[in-house]
CSV table of C-alpha atoms in Angstrom, one decimal:
chain,number,residue,atom,x,y,z
A,1,MET,CA,-49.4,-28.7,17.4
A,2,LYS,CA,-48.4,-28.6,13.7
A,3,ARG,CA,-49.1,-24.9,13.6
A,4,SER,CA,-46.9,-24.4,16.7
A,5,ILE,CA,-44.1,-26.4,15.1
A,6,VAL,CA,-44.3,-24.4,11.9
A,7,THR,CA,-44.3,-21.1,13.9
A,8,LEU,CA,-41.3,-22.2,15.9
A,9,PHE,CA,-39.4,-23.3,12.8
A,10,THR,CA,-40.2,-20.0,11.1
A,11,ALA,CA,-39.0,-18.1,14.1
A,12,LEU,CA,-35.8,-20.1,14.2
A,13,LEU,CA,-35.2,-19.3,10.5
A,14,MET,CA,-35.7,-15.6,11.2
A,15,VAL,CA,-33.2,-15.7,14.1
A,16,CYS,CA,-30.6,-17.5,11.9
A,17,ALA,CA,-31.2,-15.1,9.1
A,18,MET,CA,-30.8,-12.1,11.4
A,19,GLY,CA,-27.6,-13.6,12.8
A,20,ALA,CA,-26.2,-14.2,9.3
A,21,TRP,CA,-27.2,-10.6,8.4
A,22,ALA,CA,-25.4,-9.2,11.5
A,23,LEU,CA,-22.3,-11.2,10.6
A,24,ALA,CA,-22.4,-9.9,7.0
A,25,ALA,CA,-23.0,-6.4,8.3
A,26,ASP,CA,-19.6,-6.5,10.1
A,27,THR,CA,-17.8,-7.3,6.8
A,28,VAL,CA,-17.1,-4.2,4.6
A,29,ARG,CA,-15.8,-4.6,1.1
A,30,LEU,CA,-13.2,-2.1,-0.3
A,31,ALA,CA,-12.1,-1.6,-3.8
A,32,VAL,CA,-9.3,0.7,-5.3
A,33,THR,CA,-9.8,1.7,-8.9
A,34,ASP,CA,-6.2,2.0,-10.1
A,35,LEU,CA,-5.0,-1.3,-8.8
A,36,GLU,CA,-5.6,-4.8,-10.3
A,37,GLY,CA,-5.3,-8.1,-8.4
A,38,MET,CA,-5.3,-9.1,-4.8
A,39,GLU,CA,-1.5,-9.1,-4.5
A,40,GLU,CA,-1.2,-5.5,-5.6
A,41,LEU,CA,-4.0,-4.4,-3.3
A,42,GLN,CA,-2.5,-6.2,-0.3
A,43,ARG,CA,1.0,-4.8,-1.0
A,44,GLU,CA,-0.2,-1.2,-1.4
A,45,PHE,CA,-3.2,-1.0,0.9
A,46,GLY,CA,-2.9,-4.0,3.3
A,47,SER,CA,-1.8,-2.0,6.3
A,48,PHE,CA,-4.3,0.7,5.5
A,49,LYS,CA,-7.1,-1.9,5.4
A,50,GLU,CA,-6.1,-3.5,8.6
A,51,LYS,CA,-5.8,-0.2,10.5
A,52,LEU,CA,-9.2,0.9,9.2
A,53,GLY,CA,-10.6,-2.3,10.5
A,54,VAL,CA,-9.1,-1.9,14.0
A,55,LEU,CA,-10.3,1.7,14.3
A,56,THR,CA,-13.9,1.0,13.1
A,57,GLY,CA,-14.4,-2.6,14.5
A,58,TYR,CA,-15.4,-3.8,11.0
A,59,ASP,CA,-13.8,-6.6,9.0
A,60,PHE,CA,-12.6,-4.9,5.8
A,61,GLU,CA,-12.1,-7.2,2.8
A,62,PHE,CA,-10.5,-6.2,-0.5
A,63,PHE,CA,-12.7,-6.5,-3.6
A,64,PRO,CA,-10.4,-6.5,-6.7
A,65,VAL,CA,-11.7,-4.8,-9.8
A,66,ASN,CA,-10.2,-4.9,-13.3
A,67,ASN,CA,-11.1,-1.4,-14.3
A,68,ARG,CA,-13.2,1.7,-13.3
A,69,THR,CA,-16.3,0.4,-15.1
A,70,ALA,CA,-16.2,-2.8,-13.1
A,71,ALA,CA,-15.9,-0.8,-9.9
A,72,VAL,CA,-19.0,1.3,-10.7
A,73,GLU,CA,-21.0,-1.8,-11.5
A,74,ALA,CA,-19.8,-3.6,-8.3
A,75,LEU,CA,-20.9,-0.6,-6.3
A,76,LYS,CA,-24.2,-0.4,-8.1
A,77,SER,CA,-25.0,-4.1,-7.5
A,78,LYS,CA,-23.9,-3.7,-3.8
A,79,ARG,CA,-21.0,-6.2,-4.2
A,80,VAL,CA,-18.7,-3.6,-2.9
A,81,ASP,CA,-19.3,-0.9,-0.3
A,82,PHE,CA,-16.4,1.6,-0.4
A,83,VAL,CA,-14.2,2.6,-3.4
A,84,LEU,CA,-11.0,4.7,-3.3
A,85,THR,CA,-10.9,6.5,-6.7
A,86,GLY,CA,-9.6,9.6,-8.4
A,87,PRO,CA,-11.4,12.9,-9.0
A,88,ALA,CA,-12.3,12.2,-12.6
A,89,GLU,CA,-13.7,8.8,-11.7
A,90,TYR,CA,-15.7,10.3,-8.8
A,91,VAL,CA,-18.0,12.4,-10.9
A,92,VAL,CA,-19.0,9.3,-12.9
A,93,PHE,CA,-19.6,7.3,-9.7
A,94,LYS,CA,-21.8,10.1,-8.5
A,95,LYS,CA,-23.7,10.3,-11.8
A,96,ARG,CA,-24.3,6.5,-12.2
A,97,VAL,CA,-24.6,5.3,-8.6
A,98,ASN,CA,-25.2,8.4,-6.5
A,99,ALA,CA,-22.1,7.5,-4.5
A,100,GLU,CA,-21.3,9.8,-1.5
A,101,PRO,CA,-17.8,11.2,-0.9
A,102,VAL,CA,-16.6,10.1,2.6
A,103,VAL,CA,-13.1,11.5,2.9
A,104,GLY,CA,-10.7,13.3,0.5
A,105,PHE,CA,-7.0,12.4,0.2
A,106,SER,CA,-5.4,15.8,-0.1
A,107,ARG,CA,-2.1,15.8,-1.9
A,108,PRO,CA,0.4,18.7,-1.8
A,109,ASP,CA,1.3,20.4,-5.1
A,110,TYR,CA,-1.3,18.4,-7.0
A,111,PHE,CA,-1.8,20.5,-10.1
A,112,GLY,CA,-1.2,20.4,-13.8
A,113,SER,CA,1.5,22.4,-15.6
A,114,VAL,CA,2.1,23.4,-19.2
A,115,ILE,CA,5.9,23.3,-19.9
A,116,VAL,CA,7.9,24.5,-22.8
A,117,LEU,CA,11.6,25.0,-23.5
A,118,ALA,CA,12.8,28.4,-22.3
A,119,ALA,CA,14.5,29.1,-25.7
A,120,SER,CA,11.4,28.2,-27.7
A,121,GLY,CA,10.0,31.7,-27.9
A,122,ILE,CA,6.7,30.4,-26.5
A,123,ASN,CA,5.6,32.6,-23.6
A,124,SER,CA,1.9,32.0,-23.2
A,125,VAL,CA,-0.7,29.4,-24.0
A,126,PRO,CA,-2.1,31.3,-27.0
A,127,ASP,CA,1.4,30.9,-28.6
A,128,LEU,CA,0.7,27.1,-28.8
A,129,LYS,CA,-2.1,27.5,-31.4
A,130,GLY,CA,-1.5,25.2,-34.3
A,131,LYS,CA,1.3,23.3,-32.5
A,132,LYS,CA,1.7,19.8,-31.0
A,133,VAL,CA,1.2,19.4,-27.3
A,134,ALA,CA,2.0,16.2,-25.4
A,135,MET,CA,0.0,15.0,-22.4
A,136,GLY,CA,-0.8,11.8,-20.6
A,137,ASP,CA,-3.3,9.0,-20.9
A,138,VAL,CA,-6.8,9.8,-22.1
A,139,GLY,CA,-9.1,10.1,-19.1
A,140,SER,CA,-6.4,10.9,-16.5
A,141,THR,CA,-7.5,13.8,-14.2
A,142,SER,CA,-4.1,15.4,-13.9
A,143,LYS,CA,-2.4,14.4,-17.1
A,144,HIS,CA,-5.2,14.8,-19.6
A,145,LEU,CA,-8.4,16.5,-18.3
A,146,ALA,CA,-6.6,19.2,-16.3
A,147,PRO,CA,-4.2,20.2,-19.2
A,148,MET,CA,-7.1,20.5,-21.6
A,149,GLN,CA,-8.9,22.7,-19.1
A,150,ILE,CA,-5.8,24.8,-18.6
A,151,LEU,CA,-5.6,25.4,-22.4
A,152,LYS,CA,-9.2,26.5,-22.4
A,153,ASP,CA,-8.9,28.7,-19.4
A,154,ASN,CA,-6.0,30.5,-21.2
A,155,GLY,CA,-7.8,31.2,-24.4
A,156,LEU,CA,-7.5,28.1,-26.7
A,157,ASP,CA,-10.0,25.5,-27.8
A,158,PRO,CA,-8.1,22.4,-26.9
A,159,LEU,CA,-10.1,20.3,-29.3
A,160,LYS,CA,-9.4,22.5,-32.3
A,161,ASP,CA,-6.4,24.8,-31.7
A,162,VAL,CA,-3.7,22.2,-30.9
A,163,LYS,CA,-2.7,18.8,-31.9
A,164,THR,CA,-2.8,16.6,-28.8
A,165,LEU,CA,-0.5,13.6,-28.4
A,166,HIS,CA,-1.2,11.2,-25.6
A,167,VAL,CA,2.0,9.5,-24.4
A,168,ASP,CA,3.6,8.3,-21.2
A,169,TYR,CA,4.9,11.2,-19.2
A,170,LYS,CA,8.5,10.2,-19.6
A,171,VAL,CA,8.1,10.0,-23.4
A,172,GLY,CA,6.4,13.4,-23.3
A,173,PHE,CA,9.3,15.0,-21.5
A,174,GLU,CA,11.9,13.6,-23.9
A,175,SER,CA,9.7,14.7,-26.9
A,176,LEU,CA,9.8,18.2,-25.5
A,177,LYS,CA,13.6,18.1,-25.1
A,178,ARG,CA,14.0,16.9,-28.7
A,179,GLY,CA,11.6,19.6,-30.1
A,180,ASP,CA,9.1,17.0,-31.3
A,181,VAL,CA,6.4,18.9,-29.4
A,182,ALA,CA,6.0,22.5,-28.5
A,183,ALA,CA,4.7,21.8,-25.0
A,184,PHE,CA,4.4,19.1,-22.5
A,185,CYS,CA,1.7,18.9,-19.9
A,186,THR,CA,1.9,16.9,-16.7
A,187,THR,CA,1.5,17.2,-12.9
A,188,ASN,CA,3.9,19.5,-11.2
A,189,ASP,CA,5.5,16.8,-9.1
A,190,LYS,CA,6.3,14.6,-12.1
A,191,PHE,CA,7.8,17.6,-14.0
A,192,LEU,CA,10.0,18.6,-11.0
A,193,LYS,CA,11.2,15.0,-10.6
A,194,MET,CA,12.1,14.5,-14.2
A,195,ARG,CA,13.8,17.9,-14.4
A,196,SER,CA,15.9,17.2,-11.3
A,197,MET,CA,17.0,13.8,-12.8
A,198,ASP,CA,17.8,15.0,-16.3
A,199,LYS,CA,21.5,14.9,-17.2
A,200,GLN,CA,21.2,16.7,-20.5
A,201,LEU,CA,19.5,20.0,-19.7
A,202,SER,CA,19.7,22.3,-16.7
A,203,ALA,CA,16.6,23.4,-14.8
A,204,GLY,CA,16.7,26.8,-16.5
A,205,ALA,CA,16.2,25.2,-19.9
A,206,PHE,CA,12.5,24.7,-19.1
A,207,LYS,CA,9.7,27.1,-18.5
A,208,VAL,CA,6.2,26.7,-17.1
A,209,ILE,CA,3.8,29.0,-19.1
A,210,ALA,CA,0.6,28.0,-17.3
A,211,ARG,CA,-0.6,26.0,-14.3
A,212,GLY,CA,-4.0,25.0,-13.1
A,213,PRO,CA,-5.5,25.3,-9.7
A,214,ASP,CA,-4.8,22.6,-7.2
A,215,LEU,CA,-6.9,19.7,-8.3
A,216,PRO,CA,-9.7,18.0,-6.4
A,217,ASN,CA,-8.6,15.1,-4.4
A,218,ASP,CA,-8.6,11.4,-4.6
A,219,VAL,CA,-11.6,10.3,-2.6
A,220,LEU,CA,-13.1,7.4,-0.7
A,221,VAL,CA,-16.7,7.0,-1.8
A,222,VAL,CA,-19.5,4.8,-0.4
A,223,GLY,CA,-22.6,3.3,-2.0
A,224,PRO,CA,-26.0,4.5,-1.0
A,225,HIS,CA,-26.8,1.0,0.3
A,226,VAL,CA,-24.4,1.2,3.1
A,227,ASP,CA,-25.7,1.9,6.6
A,228,ARG,CA,-25.2,5.5,7.8
A,229,ASP,CA,-23.6,4.3,11.1
A,230,VAL,CA,-21.0,2.4,9.1
A,231,VAL,CA,-20.2,5.6,7.1
A,232,ALA,CA,-20.0,7.7,10.2
A,233,LYS,CA,-17.5,5.3,11.9
A,234,VAL,CA,-15.3,5.2,8.8
A,235,ARG,CA,-15.3,9.0,8.5
A,236,SER,CA,-14.5,9.3,12.2
A,237,ALA,CA,-11.6,6.9,11.9
A,238,PHE,CA,-10.0,9.4,9.4
A,239,ALA,CA,-10.9,12.5,11.4
A,240,ASP,CA,-9.8,11.2,14.8
A,241,HIS,CA,-6.8,9.0,13.9
A,242,ALA,CA,-5.4,10.9,10.9
A,243,ASP,CA,-1.7,10.3,11.7
A,244,GLU,CA,-2.2,6.5,12.1
A,245,MET,CA,-4.1,6.3,8.9
A,246,ILE,CA,-1.5,8.3,6.9
A,247,ALA,CA,1.3,6.1,8.3
A,248,ALA,CA,-0.6,3.0,7.2
A,249,ILE,CA,-1.2,4.3,3.7
A,250,LEU,CA,2.4,5.3,3.2
A,251,THR,CA,3.6,1.8,3.7
A,252,GLY,CA,2.8,1.2,0.0
A,253,GLU,CA,5.5,2.0,-2.5
A,254,ASP,CA,3.2,3.5,-5.1
A,255,ASN,CA,1.4,5.4,-2.4
A,256,GLN,CA,4.4,7.7,-1.8
A,257,LYS,CA,2.5,10.1,-4.0
A,258,TYR,CA,0.5,10.8,-0.8
A,259,LYS,CA,3.5,11.9,1.2
A,260,GLY,CA,2.6,15.1,3.0
A,261,MET,CA,-1.1,14.5,2.6
A,262,VAL,CA,-4.0,15.3,4.9
A,263,PHE,CA,-7.4,13.7,5.1
A,264,LEU,CA,-10.5,15.8,4.4
A,265,PRO,CA,-13.5,14.3,6.2
A,266,LYS,CA,-15.7,17.2,5.2
A,267,VAL,CA,-15.3,16.7,1.5
A,268,LYS,CA,-18.4,17.5,-0.5
A,269,ASP,CA,-19.7,16.9,-4.0
A,270,ALA,CA,-19.4,20.6,-5.0
A,271,ASP,CA,-15.6,20.3,-4.6
A,272,TYR,CA,-15.5,18.3,-7.9
A,273,ASN,CA,-17.3,20.9,-10.1
A,274,TYR,CA,-13.9,21.8,-11.6
A,275,VAL,CA,-13.6,18.2,-12.8
A,276,ARG,CA,-17.1,18.5,-14.3
A,277,ALA,CA,-15.9,21.5,-16.2
A,278,MET,CA,-13.0,19.4,-17.6
A,279,TYR,CA,-15.4,16.8,-18.9
A,280,ALA,CA,-17.5,19.5,-20.6
A,281,THR,CA,-14.4,20.9,-22.2
A,282,ILE,CA,-13.4,17.6,-23.9
A,283,GLY,CA,-17.0,17.1,-25.1
A,284,TYR,CA,-18.4,14.8,-22.3
A,285,PRO,CA,-20.9,17.0,-20.4
A,286,GLN,CA,-23.0,14.1,-19.2
A,287,TYR,CA,-20.3,12.9,-16.7
A,288,SER,CA,-21.6,9.4,-17.2
A,289,ASP,CA,-18.8,7.6,-19.0
A,290,PHE,CA,-15.1,7.0,-18.3
A,291,VAL,CA,-13.1,8.7,-21.0
A,292,GLY,CA,-10.5,6.4,-22.5
A,293,ASP,CA,-12.0,3.1,-21.5
């Protein structure tokens, strides 16, 4: 009798555990690396999260992270399942967690440019040797890594041949106008926006002497611990309901950078080899650390 009771009790515990696991399996945790705090996550991606939940049948919950390193550690420890991150961050996620790309967020005209003043006499990247060049935050794909790679692709050693100044893109633009720097590097969309708003110089006062290829995309990655059926459903939501998902993501004010985007459900790891080349160019060929943290 005692043995039967113990057996029954054990069976009940297993059933309860399985039920709890099934409930937990319906909850999927989502992080975004460039946003801090639940309020900001909800404002920018609340509609996106809800739409993804409706289309997949899963209960998506936000998992706030303070920085990129915290996001990697959360994915590694299985406290978060999916992370939306940038191309520079992706290669580190892949190296440290073996994260899988699920869908790319393709943005139009997403490439880096090297801009000079038209009257400067500078006509090509080699003309910048020994001069000051302004670019964005250390570690930024489009405003640091891409410009450094553009300089290298056009014949300069960016670590030795120029003096790099890392500043806010608005400061960099004004520095170029004043002549404090010989060139300013940023993404094409930001340059065009600032040029169109400038009240001091006309559009013809600026000249782009080099541009890089369109950059790899922001990407939704998933941890290796997540069930393949969950991954397949999430990927299908983007593939089969792209218009709904785009409309949901564009409700965020900061997410207007994605206007005109398409989703790329067939994104693959090799698409980010150009980013790996950028890391090697700045002296980080291991791809295992976030530059600038």
